[in-house]
Short mmCIF file of N, CA and C and ligand atoms in Angstrom, two decimals:
data_model
loop_
_atom_site.label_atom_id
_atom_site.label_comp_id
_atom_site.label_asym_id
_atom_site.label_seq_id
_atom_site.Cartn_x
_atom_site.Cartn_y
_atom_site.Cartn_z
N UNK C 1 135.13 46.37 385.26
CA UNK C 1 135.88 46.01 384.08
C UNK C 1 137.25 46.62 383.72
N UNK C 2 138.05 45.31 384.11
CA UNK C 2 139.67 46.18 384.16
C UNK C 2 139.77 45.08 382.60
N UNK C 3 141.07 46.64 382.57
CA UNK C 3 141.80 46.35 380.95
C UNK C 3 143.15 46.52 381.42
N UNK C 4 144.43 45.38 380.80
CA UNK C 4 146.01 45.47 380.94
C UNK C 4 146.27 45.76 379.46
N UNK C 5 146.89 46.57 379.24
CA UNK C 5 147.35 46.78 377.91
C UNK C 5 148.75 46.48 377.76
N UNK C 6 149.23 45.75 377.43
CA UNK C 6 150.41 45.35 376.70
C UNK C 6 151.61 45.79 375.39
N UNK C 7 152.31 46.96 376.04
CA UNK C 7 152.98 47.28 374.91
C UNK C 7 154.19 46.94 374.84
N UNK C 8 154.67 46.70 373.62
CA UNK C 8 156.38 46.35 373.38
C UNK C 8 156.23 45.76 371.93
N UNK C 9 157.39 46.15 371.10
CA UNK C 9 158.00 45.82 369.75
C UNK C 9 157.36 44.28 369.70
N UNK C 10 157.50 44.49 368.30
CA UNK C 10 157.38 43.11 367.64
C UNK C 10 158.29 42.09 368.38
N UNK C 11 158.07 40.76 368.90
CA UNK C 11 158.93 39.80 369.21
C UNK C 11 159.42 39.96 370.94
N UNK C 12 158.72 41.16 371.15
CA UNK C 12 158.83 41.12 372.73
C UNK C 12 158.62 40.20 373.88
N UNK C 13 157.37 39.25 373.06
CA UNK C 13 157.00 38.37 373.81
C UNK C 13 155.68 38.83 374.48
N UNK C 14 154.85 39.69 373.83
CA UNK C 14 153.30 39.85 374.72
C UNK C 14 152.62 38.76 374.22
N UNK C 15 152.52 38.34 373.44
CA UNK C 15 151.51 37.31 373.51
C UNK C 15 151.85 35.76 374.04
N UNK C 16 152.95 36.00 374.14
CA UNK C 16 153.38 34.43 375.38
C UNK C 16 153.10 34.98 376.75
N UNK C 17 153.42 35.88 377.02
CA UNK C 17 153.07 36.64 378.52
C UNK C 17 151.28 36.38 378.57
N UNK C 18 150.61 37.25 377.89
CA UNK C 18 149.37 37.71 377.64
C UNK C 18 148.93 36.27 378.05
N UNK C 19 149.45 34.92 377.35
CA UNK C 19 148.75 33.59 377.51
C UNK C 19 148.54 33.30 379.04
N UNK C 20 149.97 33.59 379.45
CA UNK C 20 149.85 33.01 380.60
C UNK C 20 149.92 33.72 381.37
N UNK C 21 148.92 35.20 381.79
CA UNK C 21 148.32 36.01 382.33
C UNK C 21 146.64 35.57 382.30
N UNK C 22 145.95 35.03 381.36
CA UNK C 22 144.65 34.79 381.20
C UNK C 22 144.11 34.08 382.29
N UNK C 23 144.92 32.66 382.89
CA UNK C 23 144.74 32.22 384.05
C UNK C 23 144.56 32.75 385.05
N UNK C 24 145.56 33.22 385.66
CA UNK C 24 145.76 34.12 386.78
C UNK C 24 145.02 35.11 386.92
N UNK C 25 144.72 35.96 385.71
CA UNK C 25 143.94 36.91 386.22
C UNK C 25 142.60 36.83 385.81
N UNK C 26 142.21 35.97 385.43
CA UNK C 26 140.51 35.14 385.04
C UNK C 26 140.08 36.20 383.92
N UNK C 27 141.11 36.79 383.15
CA UNK C 27 140.70 37.62 382.11
C UNK C 27 141.34 37.12 380.38
N UNK C 28 140.13 37.49 379.07
CA UNK C 28 140.58 36.64 378.36
C UNK C 28 142.07 37.79 377.81
N UNK C 29 142.76 36.90 377.06
CA UNK C 29 143.66 37.52 375.79
C UNK C 29 142.95 38.21 374.58
N UNK C 30 143.08 39.47 374.14
CA UNK C 30 142.61 39.81 372.73
C UNK C 30 143.70 40.29 372.22
N UNK C 31 144.44 39.45 371.26
CA UNK C 31 145.07 39.73 370.30
C UNK C 31 144.71 40.14 369.20
N UNK C 32 144.83 41.43 368.67
CA UNK C 32 144.45 41.72 366.94
C UNK C 32 145.28 40.98 366.34
N UNK C 33 146.44 40.62 366.49
CA UNK C 33 147.23 39.95 365.27
C UNK C 33 146.65 38.43 365.16
N UNK C 34 146.45 38.33 366.32
CA UNK C 34 145.77 36.36 366.67
C UNK C 34 144.00 36.35 365.43
N UNK C 35 143.66 37.56 366.05
CA UNK C 35 142.16 37.82 365.44
C UNK C 35 142.26 37.77 363.60
N UNK C 36 143.01 38.56 363.19
CA UNK C 36 143.36 38.90 361.85
C UNK C 36 144.02 37.60 361.12
N UNK C 37 144.77 37.04 362.15
CA UNK C 37 145.38 35.01 361.33
C UNK C 37 144.54 34.36 361.34
N UNK C 38 143.49 34.80 362.40
CA UNK C 38 142.31 33.44 362.43
C UNK C 38 141.34 33.76 360.74
N UNK C 39 141.05 35.15 360.72
CA UNK C 39 140.45 35.52 359.56
C UNK C 39 141.15 35.13 357.97
N UNK C 40 142.56 35.29 358.33
CA UNK C 40 143.41 34.77 357.49
C UNK C 40 143.37 33.86 356.95
N UNK C 41 143.27 32.86 357.66
CA UNK C 41 143.13 31.41 357.80
C UNK C 41 142.31 30.86 357.28
N UNK C 42 140.88 31.44 357.93
CA UNK C 42 139.29 31.14 357.04
C UNK C 42 138.90 31.96 355.95
N UNK C 43 139.66 32.60 355.45
CA UNK C 43 139.50 33.06 354.49
C UNK C 43 138.41 34.03 354.62
N UNK C 44 138.17 34.64 355.33
CA UNK C 44 136.95 35.69 355.32
C UNK C 44 137.19 37.01 354.72
N UNK C 45 136.18 37.79 354.24
CA UNK C 45 136.43 39.12 353.80
C UNK C 45 137.27 40.12 354.21
N UNK C 46 137.57 39.72 355.76
CA UNK C 46 138.00 40.51 356.91
C UNK C 46 139.60 40.34 356.61
N UNK C 47 139.71 39.14 356.62
CA UNK C 47 141.35 38.48 356.50
C UNK C 47 141.35 38.95 354.98
N UNK C 48 141.04 38.83 354.11
CA UNK C 48 141.57 38.80 352.78
C UNK C 48 142.15 40.67 352.95
N UNK C 49 141.15 41.37 353.10
CA UNK C 49 141.41 42.98 353.62
C UNK C 49 142.73 43.10 354.36
N UNK C 50 142.80 42.66 355.61
CA UNK C 50 143.57 42.37 356.38
C UNK C 50 145.18 41.90 355.74
N UNK C 51 145.12 40.81 354.82
CA UNK C 51 146.17 40.12 354.26
C UNK C 51 147.39 41.14 353.66
N UNK C 52 147.06 42.30 352.71
CA UNK C 52 147.56 43.13 351.90
C UNK C 52 148.76 43.69 353.05
N UNK C 53 148.18 44.11 353.79
CA UNK C 53 148.95 44.65 354.88
C UNK C 53 149.62 44.25 355.78
N UNK C 54 149.00 43.16 356.73
CA UNK C 54 149.81 42.14 357.12
C UNK C 54 151.26 41.74 356.59
N UNK C 55 151.04 41.28 355.28
CA UNK C 55 152.27 40.85 354.70
C UNK C 55 153.36 41.68 354.54
N UNK C 56 152.90 42.94 354.22
CA UNK C 56 154.00 43.84 354.26
C UNK C 56 154.50 44.45 355.66
N UNK C 57 153.95 44.19 356.62
CA UNK C 57 154.31 44.72 358.15
C UNK C 57 154.16 45.74 358.50
N UNK C 58 152.69 46.19 357.36
CA UNK C 58 152.25 47.62 357.80
C UNK C 58 150.65 47.69 359.00
N UNK C 59 150.26 48.25 359.39
CA UNK C 59 149.04 48.22 360.12
C UNK C 59 147.76 48.10 359.08
N UNK C 60 146.65 47.14 359.76
CA UNK C 60 145.46 47.53 359.06
C UNK C 60 144.92 48.62 359.56
N UNK C 61 144.17 49.35 358.58
CA UNK C 61 143.27 50.53 359.07
C UNK C 61 142.94 50.49 359.73
N UNK C 62 142.86 51.70 360.86
CA UNK C 62 142.06 51.83 362.24
C UNK C 62 140.48 51.46 362.15
N UNK C 63 140.20 51.51 361.14
CA UNK C 63 138.59 51.27 360.98
C UNK C 63 138.09 50.22 361.31
N UNK C 64 138.93 49.41 360.35
CA UNK C 64 138.84 48.24 360.24
C UNK C 64 139.23 47.09 361.54
N UNK C 65 140.38 47.75 361.98
CA UNK C 65 140.65 47.07 363.52
C UNK C 65 139.52 47.28 364.63
N UNK C 66 139.17 48.62 364.46
CA UNK C 66 138.39 48.99 365.92
C UNK C 66 137.06 48.19 365.65
N UNK C 67 136.86 48.10 364.47
CA UNK C 67 135.58 47.29 364.08
C UNK C 67 135.78 45.84 364.95
N UNK C 68 136.41 45.50 364.47
CA UNK C 68 137.21 44.02 365.15
C UNK C 68 137.08 44.18 366.47
N UNK C 69 137.71 44.52 367.13
CA UNK C 69 138.31 44.75 368.69
C UNK C 69 136.47 45.22 369.14
N UNK C 70 135.61 45.73 368.73
CA UNK C 70 134.64 46.36 369.22
C UNK C 70 133.78 44.84 369.38
N UNK C 71 133.42 44.49 368.24
CA UNK C 71 133.05 42.63 368.09
C UNK C 71 133.70 42.05 369.76
N UNK C 72 134.88 41.93 369.21
CA UNK C 72 135.20 41.01 370.19
C UNK C 72 134.79 41.41 371.99
N UNK C 73 134.97 42.65 372.02
CA UNK C 73 135.24 42.89 373.39
C UNK C 73 133.84 42.76 373.87
N UNK C 74 132.20 42.59 372.69
CA UNK C 74 131.20 42.49 373.41
C UNK C 74 131.10 41.37 373.59
N UNK C 75 132.01 40.27 373.56
CA UNK C 75 131.35 38.47 374.11
C UNK C 75 131.57 38.44 375.22
N UNK C 76 130.36 37.11 375.60
CA UNK C 76 130.66 37.44 377.27
C UNK C 76 131.94 37.17 377.92
N UNK C 77 132.83 36.49 377.21
CA UNK C 77 134.03 36.06 378.14
C UNK C 77 135.03 37.47 378.67
N UNK C 78 134.29 38.49 377.82
CA UNK C 78 134.99 39.95 378.12
C UNK C 78 134.18 40.64 378.98
N UNK C 79 133.58 40.56 379.33
CA UNK C 79 132.53 40.95 380.82
C UNK C 79 133.16 41.40 381.99
N UNK C 80 134.30 41.06 382.09
CA UNK C 80 135.11 41.58 383.18
C UNK C 80 136.12 42.12 383.03
N UNK C 81 136.40 42.60 381.84
CA UNK C 81 137.50 43.17 381.01
C UNK C 81 138.90 42.25 380.15
N UNK C 82 139.36 42.64 380.17
CA UNK C 82 140.69 41.82 379.11
C UNK C 82 142.03 42.28 379.20
N UNK C 83 143.05 41.40 378.81
CA UNK C 83 144.33 41.52 378.54
C UNK C 83 144.53 42.09 377.20
N UNK C 84 144.57 43.00 376.71
CA UNK C 84 144.81 43.77 375.62
C UNK C 84 145.89 43.20 374.76
N UNK C 85 146.67 43.19 373.83
CA UNK C 85 147.88 42.20 373.17
C UNK C 85 147.91 42.64 371.95
N UNK C 86 148.66 44.16 371.39
CA UNK C 86 148.64 44.57 370.22
C UNK C 86 147.79 45.44 369.90
N UNK C 87 146.66 45.97 370.76
CA UNK C 87 145.70 46.78 370.45
C UNK C 87 145.97 47.58 371.67
N UNK C 88 146.04 48.91 371.75
CA UNK C 88 145.86 49.79 370.30
C UNK C 88 147.32 49.88 370.10
N UNK C 89 147.37 50.04 368.77
CA UNK C 89 148.73 50.67 368.04
C UNK C 89 148.79 52.01 367.53
N UNK C 90 147.67 52.64 367.57
CA UNK C 90 147.87 53.76 367.35
C UNK C 90 147.34 55.19 368.09
N UNK C 91 147.53 56.30 368.43
CA UNK C 91 146.64 57.09 368.76
C UNK C 91 145.22 57.36 368.68
N UNK C 92 145.22 57.24 367.66
CA UNK C 92 143.52 56.95 367.14
C UNK C 92 142.67 55.65 367.69
N UNK C 93 143.74 54.57 367.73
CA UNK C 93 142.71 53.34 368.45
C UNK C 93 143.01 53.66 369.67
N UNK C 94 143.63 54.37 370.45
CA UNK C 94 144.09 54.59 371.80
C UNK C 94 142.51 55.77 372.41
N UNK C 95 142.23 56.66 371.55
CA UNK C 95 141.17 57.50 371.51
C UNK C 95 139.81 56.55 371.61
N UNK C 96 139.54 56.08 370.50
CA UNK C 96 138.73 54.98 369.94
C UNK C 96 138.35 53.97 371.72
N UNK C 97 139.27 53.44 371.88
CA UNK C 97 139.65 52.25 372.94
C UNK C 97 138.87 53.33 374.28
N UNK C 98 139.39 54.55 374.91
CA UNK C 98 139.15 55.14 375.91
C UNK C 98 137.82 55.89 375.48
N UNK C 99 136.88 55.82 374.61
CA UNK C 99 135.34 56.40 374.20
C UNK C 99 134.68 55.16 374.48
N UNK C 100 134.78 53.71 373.87
CA UNK C 100 134.32 52.68 374.29
C UNK C 100 134.46 51.87 375.69
N UNK C 101 135.57 52.12 376.75
CA UNK C 101 135.39 51.99 378.15
C UNK C 101 134.76 52.68 378.51
N UNK C 102 134.64 53.96 378.51
CA UNK C 102 133.75 54.92 378.82
C UNK C 102 132.39 54.57 378.63
N UNK C 103 131.82 54.29 377.70
CA UNK C 103 130.58 53.79 377.02
C UNK C 103 130.28 52.62 377.76
N UNK C 104 131.57 51.61 378.25
CA UNK C 104 131.01 50.14 378.89
C UNK C 104 130.91 50.29 380.42
N UNK C 105 131.82 51.30 380.78
CA UNK C 105 132.53 51.60 382.42
C UNK C 105 133.63 50.65 382.37
N UNK C 106 134.38 50.40 381.57
CA UNK C 106 135.53 49.75 381.92
C UNK C 106 136.73 50.99 382.52
N UNK C 107 137.89 50.34 383.20
CA UNK C 107 138.91 51.10 382.95
C UNK C 107 140.26 50.70 382.63
N UNK C 108 141.67 51.30 382.52
CA UNK C 108 142.80 50.49 381.99
C UNK C 108 143.43 50.90 383.28
N UNK C 109 143.47 49.33 383.81
CA UNK C 109 144.30 49.28 385.14
C UNK C 109 145.95 49.47 385.45
N UNK C 110 146.76 49.17 383.86
CA UNK C 110 148.12 49.60 383.98
C UNK C 110 148.18 49.25 382.57
N UNK C 111 149.35 50.05 381.73
CA UNK C 111 150.27 49.53 380.97
C UNK C 111 151.55 48.97 380.77
N UNK C 112 151.42 47.83 381.03
CA UNK C 112 152.97 47.59 381.34
C UNK C 112 154.06 47.37 379.79
N UNK C 113 154.77 48.13 380.10
CA UNK C 113 155.89 48.16 378.67
C UNK C 113 156.78 47.42 378.96
N UNK C 114 156.87 46.29 378.03
CA UNK C 114 157.87 45.45 378.05
C UNK C 114 158.77 45.47 377.18
N UNK C 115 160.26 45.72 377.63
CA UNK C 115 161.18 46.15 377.14
C UNK C 115 162.45 45.40 376.44
N UNK C 116 162.74 45.42 375.16
CA UNK C 116 163.42 44.62 374.74
C UNK C 116 164.39 45.23 373.81
N UNK C 117 165.48 44.73 374.31
CA UNK C 117 166.45 45.53 373.07
C UNK C 117 166.26 45.27 371.32
N UNK C 118 166.83 46.14 370.56
CA UNK C 118 166.82 45.69 368.94
C UNK C 118 167.32 44.46 368.43
N UNK C 119 168.77 44.67 368.82
CA UNK C 119 169.12 43.26 368.44
C UNK C 119 168.71 41.87 368.96
N UNK C 120 168.31 41.65 370.22
CA UNK C 120 167.57 40.64 370.50
C UNK C 120 166.42 40.70 369.86
N UNK C 121 165.40 41.24 369.62
CA UNK C 121 164.27 41.33 369.06
C UNK C 121 164.19 40.86 367.43
N UNK C 122 165.34 41.47 366.70
CA UNK C 122 165.66 40.89 365.35
C UNK C 122 165.69 39.16 365.20
N UNK C 123 166.56 38.88 366.09
CA UNK C 123 167.24 37.45 366.58
C UNK C 123 165.90 36.67 366.93
N UNK C 124 165.30 37.02 367.65
CA UNK C 124 164.18 36.46 368.01
C UNK C 124 162.91 36.28 367.17
N UNK C 125 162.86 37.00 366.20
CA UNK C 125 161.65 37.06 365.02
C UNK C 125 162.56 36.14 364.01
N UNK C 126 163.19 36.36 363.98
CA UNK C 126 164.14 35.30 362.75
C UNK C 126 163.82 34.08 363.15
N UNK C 127 164.11 33.70 364.34
CA UNK C 127 163.99 32.30 365.42
C UNK C 127 162.29 31.97 364.85
N UNK C 128 161.76 32.55 365.40
CA UNK C 128 160.21 32.14 365.44
C UNK C 128 159.78 32.15 363.94
N UNK C 129 160.62 32.91 363.02
CA UNK C 129 160.04 32.54 361.56
C UNK C 129 160.24 31.55 360.94
N UNK C 130 161.60 30.94 361.94
CA UNK C 130 162.10 29.28 361.18
C UNK C 130 161.23 28.15 362.03
N UNK C 131 160.48 28.29 363.19
CA UNK C 131 159.80 27.41 364.19
C UNK C 131 158.08 27.68 363.56
N UNK C 132 158.00 29.11 363.59
CA UNK C 132 156.16 29.09 363.24
C UNK C 132 156.00 29.11 361.71
N UNK C 133 157.11 29.36 360.98
CA UNK C 133 156.32 30.12 359.72
C UNK C 133 155.63 30.44 359.47
N UNK C 134 155.78 32.14 360.19
CA UNK C 134 155.04 33.16 360.53
C UNK C 134 155.38 34.08 359.19
N UNK C 135 154.47 34.36 358.08
CA UNK C 135 154.85 34.76 357.03
C UNK C 135 155.78 36.47 357.25
N UNK C 136 155.08 37.22 358.21
CA UNK C 136 155.21 38.39 358.49
C UNK C 136 156.69 38.45 359.16
N UNK C 137 157.69 37.15 359.55
CA UNK C 137 158.54 37.08 360.27
C UNK C 137 159.94 37.20 359.25
N UNK C 138 159.69 37.44 357.98
CA UNK C 138 160.85 37.79 356.98
C UNK C 138 161.65 39.22 357.33
N UNK C 139 163.06 39.18 356.74
CA UNK C 139 163.63 40.24 357.40
C UNK C 139 163.53 41.24 356.89
N UNK C 140 162.47 41.20 355.59
CA UNK C 140 162.15 42.78 355.23
C UNK C 140 161.07 43.53 355.90
N UNK C 141 160.44 42.41 356.13
CA UNK C 141 158.86 42.55 356.94
C UNK C 141 158.98 43.02 358.59
N UNK C 142 160.21 42.17 359.27
CA UNK C 142 160.32 42.72 360.24
C UNK C 142 160.75 43.88 360.23
N UNK C 143 161.88 44.72 358.96
CA UNK C 143 162.41 46.12 359.71
C UNK C 143 161.03 46.88 359.43
N UNK C 144 160.22 46.71 358.65
CA UNK C 144 158.86 47.70 358.11
C UNK C 144 158.18 47.71 359.65
N UNK C 145 158.22 46.36 360.44
CA UNK C 145 157.45 46.41 361.45
C UNK C 145 157.94 47.10 362.61
N UNK C 146 159.40 47.08 363.03
CA UNK C 146 159.81 47.56 363.67
C UNK C 146 159.61 49.10 363.89
N UNK C 147 159.66 49.60 362.49
CA UNK C 147 159.44 51.06 361.77
C UNK C 147 158.37 51.38 362.55
N UNK C 148 157.31 50.82 362.00
CA UNK C 148 156.00 50.95 362.23
C UNK C 148 155.84 51.46 363.74
N UNK C 149 156.51 50.25 364.04
CA UNK C 149 156.25 50.28 366.22
C UNK C 149 156.65 51.79 366.69
N UNK C 150 158.15 51.96 365.87
CA UNK C 150 158.51 53.15 366.42
C UNK C 150 157.86 54.67 366.11
N UNK C 151 157.29 54.56 365.03
CA UNK C 151 156.40 55.57 364.29
C UNK C 151 155.49 55.93 365.45
N UNK C 152 154.43 54.58 365.08
CA UNK C 152 153.11 54.92 365.33
C UNK C 152 152.51 54.29 367.00
N UNK C 153 153.12 53.60 367.30
CA UNK C 153 152.78 52.82 368.33
C UNK C 153 153.49 53.22 369.96
N UNK C 154 155.00 53.38 369.71
CA UNK C 154 155.59 54.18 370.30
C UNK C 154 155.35 55.37 371.50
N UNK C 155 154.92 56.37 370.67
CA UNK C 155 153.51 57.53 371.05
C UNK C 155 153.03 57.34 372.09
N UNK C 156 152.24 56.26 371.80
CA UNK C 156 151.47 55.89 373.05
C UNK C 156 151.56 55.52 374.51
N UNK C 157 153.24 55.70 374.56
CA UNK C 157 153.92 55.14 375.66
C UNK C 157 153.61 56.57 376.60
N UNK C 158 153.63 57.39 375.59
CA UNK C 158 153.66 59.33 376.33
C UNK C 158 152.24 59.19 376.70
N UNK C 159 151.38 59.08 375.80
CA UNK C 159 150.18 58.89 375.96
C UNK C 159 149.30 58.50 377.28
N UNK C 160 150.07 57.25 377.27
CA UNK C 160 149.18 56.67 379.00
C UNK C 160 150.45 57.04 380.28
N UNK C 161 151.79 57.50 379.70
CA UNK C 161 152.42 58.00 380.67
C UNK C 161 152.06 58.92 381.42
N UNK C 162 151.41 59.81 380.59
CA UNK C 162 150.75 61.07 381.24
C UNK C 162 149.84 60.53 382.36
N UNK C 163 149.06 59.80 382.08
CA UNK C 163 147.93 59.46 382.97
C UNK C 163 148.55 58.03 383.99
N UNK C 164 149.70 58.34 384.03
CA UNK C 164 150.57 57.65 385.20
C UNK C 164 150.29 56.01 385.21
N UNK C 165 150.33 55.20 383.93
CA UNK C 165 149.95 54.10 383.67
C UNK C 165 150.83 53.34 383.52
N UNK C 166 151.97 53.96 382.71
CA UNK C 166 153.18 53.22 382.04
C UNK C 166 154.22 52.44 383.52
N UNK C 167 154.01 51.28 383.38
CA UNK C 167 155.19 50.48 384.19
C UNK C 167 156.32 49.86 383.17
N UNK C 168 157.33 50.06 383.61
CA UNK C 168 158.39 48.92 382.34
C UNK C 168 158.72 48.01 383.20
N UNK C 169 159.01 46.50 382.07
CA UNK C 169 159.19 45.89 382.61
C UNK C 169 160.06 45.33 381.63
N UNK C 170 161.50 44.18 382.39
CA UNK C 170 162.71 44.04 381.46
C UNK C 170 162.00 42.57 381.06
N UNK C 171 161.64 42.78 379.41
CA UNK C 171 161.43 41.42 378.74
C UNK C 171 162.57 40.55 378.60
N UNK C 172 163.82 41.04 379.35
CA UNK C 172 165.07 40.21 378.38
C UNK C 172 165.24 39.47 379.62
N UNK C 173 164.24 39.13 380.05
CA UNK C 173 164.51 37.84 381.76
C UNK C 173 164.04 36.68 380.90
N UNK C 174 164.12 35.68 381.22
CA UNK C 174 163.31 34.25 380.79
C UNK C 174 161.79 34.39 380.84
N UNK C 175 161.06 33.92 380.81
CA UNK C 175 159.91 33.57 380.30
C UNK C 175 158.84 33.86 381.51
N UNK C 176 159.19 32.81 382.39
CA UNK C 176 159.08 33.11 383.94
C UNK C 176 158.99 34.07 384.76
N UNK C 177 160.35 34.56 384.42
CA UNK C 177 160.49 36.13 385.45
C UNK C 177 159.49 37.06 384.88
N UNK C 178 159.69 37.33 383.38
CA UNK C 178 158.79 38.19 383.46
C UNK C 178 157.38 38.12 383.71
N UNK C 179 156.89 36.85 383.64
CA UNK C 179 155.84 36.42 384.08
C UNK C 179 155.60 36.99 385.38
N UNK C 180 156.51 36.80 386.62
CA UNK C 180 156.34 37.46 387.52
C UNK C 180 156.27 38.88 387.59
N UNK C 181 156.88 39.51 387.00
CA UNK C 181 157.51 40.91 387.40
C UNK C 181 155.97 41.40 386.59
N UNK C 182 155.39 40.91 385.68
CA UNK C 182 154.28 41.27 385.03
C UNK C 182 153.00 41.48 386.03
N UNK C 183 153.02 39.92 387.10
CA UNK C 183 151.94 39.85 387.57
C UNK C 183 152.27 40.74 389.01
N UNK C 184 153.63 41.13 389.19
CA UNK C 184 153.65 41.70 390.59
C UNK C 184 152.86 43.34 390.18
N UNK C 185 153.53 43.62 389.14
CA UNK C 185 152.98 44.79 388.67
C UNK C 185 151.53 45.23 388.30
N UNK C 186 150.77 44.10 387.84
CA UNK C 186 149.38 44.22 387.89
C UNK C 186 148.80 44.50 388.99
N UNK C 187 149.30 43.39 390.28
CA UNK C 187 148.76 43.43 391.54
C UNK C 187 148.87 44.65 392.16
N UNK C 188 149.63 45.26 392.00
CA UNK C 188 150.03 46.66 392.52
C UNK C 188 149.00 47.91 392.20
N UNK C 189 148.75 47.58 390.49
CA UNK C 189 148.05 48.74 390.09
C UNK C 189 146.35 48.68 390.43
N UNK C 190 145.96 47.26 390.65
CA UNK C 190 144.68 46.88 390.99
C UNK C 190 144.42 47.57 392.12
P1 AMP F 1 150.84 41.11 365.77
O1 AMP F 1 150.69 39.38 365.79
O2 AMP F 1 150.57 41.79 366.83
O3 AMP F 1 152.56 41.35 365.61
O4 AMP F 1 150.31 41.68 364.39
C1 AMP F 1 150.37 41.23 363.06
C2 AMP F 1 149.83 41.79 362.27
O5 AMP F 1 148.50 42.39 362.39
C3 AMP F 1 150.64 43.62 362.14
O6 AMP F 1 151.95 43.52 361.47
C4 AMP F 1 149.39 44.16 361.56
O7 AMP F 1 149.65 43.91 360.21
C5 AMP F 1 148.16 43.51 362.33
N1 AMP F 1 147.45 43.94 363.20
C6 AMP F 1 147.82 43.67 364.68
N2 AMP F 1 147.06 44.24 365.28
C7 AMP F 1 146.69 45.41 364.99
C8 AMP F 1 146.52 47.02 365.15
N3 AMP F 1 145.88 47.02 366.45
N4 AMP F 1 145.84 47.56 364.25
C9 AMP F 1 146.68 47.73 362.67
N5 AMP F 1 147.27 46.20 362.59
C10 AMP F 1 147.24 45.24 363.23
#
């Protein structure tokens, strides 16, 4: 059971790249953002709970997120592992993931860090707001999401770097080149 954890700020292209990796790796993309948006669209209890946090660009509480991920990873398509996109995002979530993987007999193969500079990210997110109309791509929310990333998610890079798992990938290249780099990094780690 092999897990790839994509880490990068909002707008780095994690979702795009994870989708492209699905087929070549034969592992499903597990995106907590997508799972929350699905629940929101279907007005489930979980969706209603997540909405207030998502609208503000804040993180949904760990307990809620962790329960959702556990349920997702128990599905048959994740029997060989997954490409994690947007999870873990806090050190608490990373600890829970470690415990879960120990229980399931899984391991983290590599943690690609998709690096994109701040100016480029804001431009990309504003553009995405126009195209996809994602409610959390407004300017204020983008600022909050960037801050949340810096404060809560970036520390994870140290956490995984200490285990020698982090490899930087330049996210400021075209989609195809980023994909090639990711595949190389993942193959080398396997
Ligand atoms: P994303 O599509 O990954 O940018 O996620 C969109 C929003 O969903 C985030 O701004 C959070 O409100 C919520 N979210 C996604 N993943 C997580 C997570 N691992 N922990 C807490 N909240 C999350």
